[in-house]
Protein backbone atom coordinates (compact mmCIF):
# COMPACT_ATOMS: atom_id res chain seq x y z
CA UNK A 1 55.67 3.62 57.45
CA UNK A 2 56.74 1.23 54.72
CA UNK A 3 53.68 -0.90 55.40
CA UNK A 4 51.44 2.13 55.17
CA UNK A 5 52.95 3.12 51.80
CA UNK A 6 52.59 -0.47 50.64
CA UNK A 7 48.99 -0.51 51.81
CA UNK A 8 48.26 2.76 50.00
CA UNK A 9 49.89 1.36 46.83
CA UNK A 10 47.68 -1.71 47.04
CA UNK A 11 44.63 0.48 47.53
CA UNK A 12 45.66 2.64 44.55
CA UNK A 13 46.27 -0.48 42.47
CA UNK A 14 42.87 -1.86 43.49
CA UNK A 15 41.22 1.45 42.63
CA UNK A 16 43.07 1.53 39.29
CA UNK A 17 41.78 -1.97 38.56
CA UNK A 18 38.24 -0.92 39.51
CA UNK A 19 38.59 2.15 37.31
CA UNK A 20 39.86 0.06 34.36
CA UNK A 21 37.01 -2.40 34.90
CA UNK A 22 34.48 0.45 35.01
CA UNK A 23 36.01 2.01 31.87
CA UNK A 24 35.83 -1.35 30.08
CA UNK A 25 32.20 -1.75 31.13
CA UNK A 26 31.49 1.75 29.81
CA UNK A 27 33.16 0.85 26.50
CA UNK A 28 31.11 -2.35 26.30
CA UNK A 29 27.91 -0.42 27.04
CA UNK A 30 28.79 2.21 24.44
CA UNK A 31 29.42 -0.51 21.86
CA UNK A 32 26.11 -2.20 22.71
CA UNK A 33 24.37 1.16 22.41
CA UNK A 34 26.02 1.80 19.02
CA UNK A 35 25.02 -1.65 17.76
CA UNK A 36 21.46 -1.19 19.05
CA UNK A 37 21.19 2.20 17.34
CA UNK A 38 22.50 0.74 14.07
CA UNK A 39 20.02 -2.13 14.29
CA UNK A 40 17.17 0.27 15.04
CA UNK A 41 18.21 2.46 12.12
CA UNK A 42 18.32 -0.55 9.79
CA UNK A 43 14.92 -1.72 11.05
CA UNK A 44 13.48 1.78 10.55
CA UNK A 45 14.86 1.96 7.01
CA UNK A 46 13.43 -1.47 6.26
CA UNK A 47 10.04 -0.43 7.64
CA UNK A 48 10.13 2.79 5.60
CA UNK A 49 10.83 0.76 2.47
CA UNK A 50 7.93 -1.59 3.26
CA UNK A 51 5.60 1.33 3.88
CA UNK A 52 6.66 2.98 0.60
CA UNK A 53 6.08 -0.28 -1.28
CA UNK A 54 2.65 -0.62 0.33
CA UNK A 55 1.78 3.00 -0.49
CA UNK A 56 2.93 2.53 -4.10
CA UNK A 57 0.83 -0.63 -4.35
CA UNK A 58 -2.23 1.15 -2.93
CA UNK A 59 -1.77 4.01 -5.40
CA UNK A 60 -1.42 1.51 -8.24
CA UNK A 61 -4.58 -0.30 -7.16
CA UNK A 62 -6.48 2.99 -6.85
CA UNK A 63 -5.41 3.95 -10.37
CA UNK A 64 -6.52 0.53 -11.62
CA UNK A 65 -9.90 0.88 -9.89
CA UNK A 66 -10.36 4.37 -11.37
CA UNK A 67 -9.57 3.05 -14.85
CA UNK A 68 -12.00 0.17 -14.43
CA UNK A 69 -14.68 2.53 -13.14
CA UNK A 70 -14.23 4.67 -16.27
CA UNK A 71 -14.49 1.56 -18.44
CA UNK A 72 -17.68 0.49 -16.65
CA UNK A 73 -19.20 3.94 -17.17
CA UNK A 74 -18.33 3.77 -20.88
CA UNK A 75 -19.81 0.26 -21.18
CA UNK A 76 -22.95 1.43 -19.38
CA UNK A 77 -23.31 4.28 -21.88
CA UNK A 78 -22.88 1.86 -24.77
CA UNK A 79 -25.45 -0.52 -23.30
CA UNK A 80 -27.91 2.34 -22.80
CA UNK A 81 -27.41 3.41 -26.42
CA UNK A 82 -27.99 -0.14 -27.64
CA UNK A 83 -31.16 -0.42 -25.54
CA UNK A 84 -32.46 2.79 -27.09
CA UNK A 85 -31.71 1.41 -30.56
CA UNK A 86 -33.54 -1.82 -29.69
CA UNK A 87 -36.55 0.14 -28.40
CA UNK A 88 -36.54 2.27 -31.56
CA UNK A 89 -36.33 -0.81 -33.77
CA UNK A 90 -39.16 -2.49 -31.84
CA UNK A 91 -41.30 0.61 -32.30
CA UNK A 92 -40.52 0.74 -36.03
CA UNK A 93 -41.24 -2.97 -36.33
CA UNK A 94 -44.61 -2.54 -34.61
CA UNK A 95 -45.51 0.34 -36.95
CA UNK A 96 -44.47 -1.63 -40.02
CA UNK A 97 -46.33 -4.70 -38.76
CA UNK A 98 -49.42 -2.54 -38.32
CA UNK A 99 -49.05 -1.22 -41.88
CA UNK A 100 -48.61 -4.74 -43.26
CA UNK A 101 -51.70 -5.90 -41.38
CA UNK A 102 -53.68 -2.94 -42.70
CA UNK A 103 -52.43 -3.62 -46.23
CA UNK A 104 -53.43 -7.27 -45.89
CA UNK A 105 -56.92 -6.20 -44.78
CA UNK A 106 -57.16 -3.74 -47.65
CA UNK A 107 -56.12 -6.42 -50.13
CA UNK A 108 -58.60 -8.92 -48.73
CA UNK A 109 -61.40 -6.32 -49.02
CA UNK A 110 -60.63 -5.77 -52.68
């Protein structure tokens, strides 16, 4: 009977040891899970920050492109205006040249 009680105590002790080992493994796994979740959270936050920076940069570049497009349109209008002035001056010059030629002919006839 004593041997049986002793045997049962040993079995209980062995089971207690197995239980403690399993509990420790569970604690280790929980800690690993917690660390993994923290690392994933940090990585996600870092990625969000990178995406926000990229989005801000894209918006800045779009604004810059829009401003440059507006400047190009304004320059194009100025160039068109100057071309019209040049054409007008050429026309006036041709008319005046024609008048001078006619005056020279009239003078030579006299």
